[in-house]
Tab-separated table of C-alpha atoms and ligand atoms in Angstrom:
chain	number	residue	atom	x	y	z
Z	1	MET	CA	29.937	69.465	-63.147
Z	2	GLU	CA	26.154	69.469	-62.857
Z	3	TYR	CA	24.263	69.196	-66.140
Z	4	ASP	CA	22.267	72.307	-67.148
Z	5	GLN	CA	18.989	71.244	-68.784
Z	6	ASN	CA	18.837	74.638	-70.516
Z	7	ASN	CA	22.065	74.404	-72.521
Z	8	VAL	CA	21.496	74.857	-76.263
Z	9	PHE	CA	22.055	71.205	-77.158
Z	10	ALA	CA	19.520	70.087	-74.522
Z	11	LYS	CA	17.064	72.475	-76.194
Z	12	ILE	CA	17.866	70.992	-79.612
Z	13	LEU	CA	17.317	67.472	-78.240
Z	14	ARG	CA	13.940	68.520	-76.797
Z	15	GLY	CA	12.960	70.152	-80.090
Z	16	ASP	CA	12.833	73.608	-78.475
Z	17	LEU	CA	15.510	74.843	-80.918
Z	18	PRO	CA	15.860	73.813	-84.580
Z	19	CYS	CA	18.877	72.056	-86.053
Z	20	ASP	CA	20.065	70.908	-89.465
Z	21	LYS	CA	19.946	67.184	-88.719
Z	22	VAL	CA	22.343	64.790	-90.442
Z	23	TYR	CA	21.818	61.566	-88.485
Z	24	GLU	CA	19.811	60.252	-85.536
Z	25	ASP	CA	19.386	56.965	-83.709
Z	26	ASP	CA	18.358	55.862	-80.192
Z	27	PHE	CA	21.611	57.077	-78.642
Z	28	ALA	CA	22.785	60.091	-80.596
Z	29	LEU	CA	21.881	63.063	-82.757
Z	30	ALA	CA	24.142	64.663	-85.378
Z	31	PHE	CA	23.576	68.120	-86.842
Z	32	ARG	CA	25.521	70.825	-88.642
Z	33	ASP	CA	27.485	73.327	-86.552
Z	34	ILE	CA	25.976	76.824	-86.557
Z	35	ASN	CA	29.441	78.346	-87.061
Z	36	PRO	CA	31.264	75.951	-89.422
Z	37	GLN	CA	35.075	75.857	-89.302
Z	38	ALA	CA	35.322	73.630	-92.387
Z	39	PRO	CA	33.161	72.890	-95.459
Z	40	VAL	CA	31.761	69.977	-93.447
Z	41	HIS	CA	31.393	70.628	-89.725
Z	42	VAL	CA	28.945	68.400	-87.905
Z	43	LEU	CA	28.373	67.811	-84.191
Z	44	VAL	CA	27.478	64.389	-82.804
Z	45	ILE	CA	25.908	64.414	-79.343
Z	46	PRO	CA	24.637	61.721	-76.992
Z	47	LYS	CA	20.952	61.875	-76.100
Z	48	GLY	CA	21.727	61.503	-72.398
Z	49	PRO	CA	22.588	64.432	-70.085
Z	50	TYR	CA	26.398	64.381	-70.040
Z	51	VAL	CA	28.525	67.538	-69.781
Z	52	SER	CA	31.736	66.145	-71.230
Z	53	ILE	CA	33.756	63.045	-72.073
Z	54	ASP	CA	34.700	62.912	-68.386
Z	55	GLU	CA	31.133	62.332	-67.103
Z	56	PHE	CA	30.174	60.280	-70.139
Z	57	SER	CA	33.052	57.820	-69.837
Z	58	ALA	CA	32.430	57.444	-66.083
Z	59	ASP	CA	28.625	57.357	-65.943
Z	60	ALA	CA	27.094	56.407	-69.303
Z	61	THR	CA	26.000	52.813	-69.814
Z	62	ALA	CA	27.987	50.532	-72.079
Z	63	ASP	CA	25.132	50.732	-74.593
Z	64	GLU	CA	25.233	54.549	-74.544
Z	65	GLN	CA	29.012	54.589	-74.985
Z	66	ALA	CA	28.972	52.079	-77.820
Z	67	GLY	CA	25.976	53.848	-79.346
Z	68	LEU	CA	27.711	57.216	-79.460
Z	69	MET	CA	30.865	55.741	-80.995
Z	70	ARG	CA	28.789	53.920	-83.617
Z	71	ALA	CA	26.879	57.131	-84.347
Z	72	ILE	CA	30.099	59.057	-85.045
Z	73	GLY	CA	31.098	56.516	-87.671
Z	74	ALA	CA	27.574	56.301	-89.065
Z	75	THR	CA	27.404	60.087	-89.371
Z	76	ALA	CA	30.690	60.219	-91.272
Z	77	ARG	CA	29.452	57.500	-93.630
Z	78	GLU	CA	26.110	59.309	-94.028
Z	79	LEU	CA	28.070	62.412	-95.052
Z	80	GLY	CA	30.109	60.401	-97.566
Z	81	LEU	CA	33.395	61.259	-95.871
Z	82	THR	CA	35.467	58.441	-97.228
Z	83	GLY	CA	38.088	59.638	-99.738
Z	84	GLY	CA	39.631	62.707	-98.151
Z	85	GLY	CA	39.170	61.724	-94.542
Z	86	TYR	CA	37.995	63.739	-91.569
Z	87	ARG	CA	38.892	64.804	-88.039
Z	88	VAL	CA	36.919	64.005	-84.863
Z	89	LEU	CA	37.445	66.243	-81.852
Z	90	ALA	CA	35.838	66.747	-78.430
Z	91	ASN	CA	36.642	69.733	-76.217
Z	92	LYS	CA	36.419	69.367	-72.447
Z	93	GLY	CA	36.675	72.297	-70.069
Z	94	ARG	CA	38.361	75.696	-70.082
Z	95	ASP	CA	41.729	74.824	-71.591
Z	96	ALA	CA	40.037	73.186	-74.559
Z	97	HIS	CA	37.541	76.083	-74.993
Z	98	GLN	CA	34.428	73.981	-74.420
Z	99	GLU	CA	31.532	76.400	-74.968
Z	100	VAL	CA	28.468	74.187	-74.829
Z	101	MET	CA	28.183	72.071	-71.687
Z	102	HIS	CA	26.685	69.011	-73.357
Z	103	LEU	CA	29.209	66.477	-74.671
Z	104	HIS	CA	29.715	66.822	-78.411
Z	105	PHE	CA	32.113	65.415	-80.962
Z	106	HIS	CA	32.999	67.697	-83.853
Z	107	ILE	CA	33.471	66.105	-87.286
Z	108	PHE	CA	35.486	68.325	-89.643
Z	109	ALA	CA	36.053	67.580	-93.320
Z	110	GLY	CA	36.107	68.988	-96.827
Z	111	ARG	CA	39.513	70.672	-96.833
Z	112	PRO	CA	43.046	69.875	-95.644
Z	113	LEU	CA	42.714	70.297	-91.902
Z	114	GLY	CA	46.275	71.242	-91.065
Z	115	PRO	CA	48.220	70.208	-87.980
Z	116	MET	CA	46.314	68.814	-85.024
Z	117	LEU	CA	46.916	71.938	-82.924
Z	118	GLU	CA	47.544	75.451	-84.224
Z	119	ASP	CA	51.170	76.482	-83.672
Z	120	GLY	CA	49.788	79.828	-82.552
Z	121	ALA	CA	48.081	78.125	-79.631
Z	122	LEU	CA	51.468	77.372	-78.089
Z	123	PRO	CA	53.664	79.935	-76.315
Z	124	PRO	CA	56.774	80.720	-78.440
Z	125	GLY	CA	59.576	78.217	-77.952
Z	126	THR	CA	57.334	75.644	-76.305
Z	127	ASN	CA	58.453	72.051	-76.702
Z	128	TYR	CA	56.383	69.435	-74.924
Z	129	ARG	CA	58.436	66.493	-76.145
Z	130	ARG	CA	59.672	64.295	-73.312
Z	131	SER	CA	63.129	62.815	-73.551
N	1	LIG	P1	32.853	73.732	-78.313
N	1	LIG	O1	33.812	74.891	-78.317
N	1	LIG	O2	33.588	72.426	-78.539
N	1	LIG	O3	31.970	73.705	-77.079
N	1	LIG	O4	31.928	73.916	-79.587
N	1	LIG	C1	30.574	74.305	-79.528
N	1	LIG	C2	30.079	74.370	-80.934
N	1	LIG	O5	28.672	74.447	-80.909
N	1	LIG	C3	30.561	75.596	-81.724
N	1	LIG	O6	31.333	75.135	-82.844
N	1	LIG	C4	29.298	76.281	-82.181
N	1	LIG	C5	28.223	75.237	-81.963
N	1	LIG	N1	26.924	75.781	-81.569
N	1	LIG	C6	26.673	76.606	-80.525
N	1	LIG	N2	25.367	76.885	-80.441
N	1	LIG	C7	24.770	76.196	-81.463
N	1	LIG	C8	23.421	76.069	-81.894
N	1	LIG	O7	22.482	76.624	-81.334
N	1	LIG	N3	23.199	75.277	-82.991
N	1	LIG	C9	24.225	74.623	-83.633
N	1	LIG	N4	23.891	73.877	-84.701
N	1	LIG	N5	25.501	74.713	-83.242
N	1	LIG	C10	25.771	75.496	-82.169
């Protein structure tokens, strides 16, 4: 998918839109989600123009990939998320409900986060276990 320079996270990176910044380095920016789903809900984004984990893992340099991974950990440490733990999640595409077409990792923390996927997201009786 072609990268849209006018997506909201591109605007935040350019300084055209404000954000509540938590962490920044040469490769990544982390800021609080505008619509938090947990007491701590922070987004970590690469500074390069990548739509999703698909493009990023295929096209980003090794330095960019390592930099983003380091930034996720650094952001969690910056937030003091040690004791209770946290969840890191990246949505890609329609089935995962990706809304903003600039790769972002969500960090959730500050309450018990429940099962990895909502039961309600699965059709009744679904069992994906392979025998
Ligand atoms: P996703 O569904 O994974 O694409 O999540 C996109 C997230 O981005 C969603 O939790 C809300 C957040 N978001 C959307 N627009 C803005 C914005 O302008 N500022 C901030 N801080 N977060 C935003």
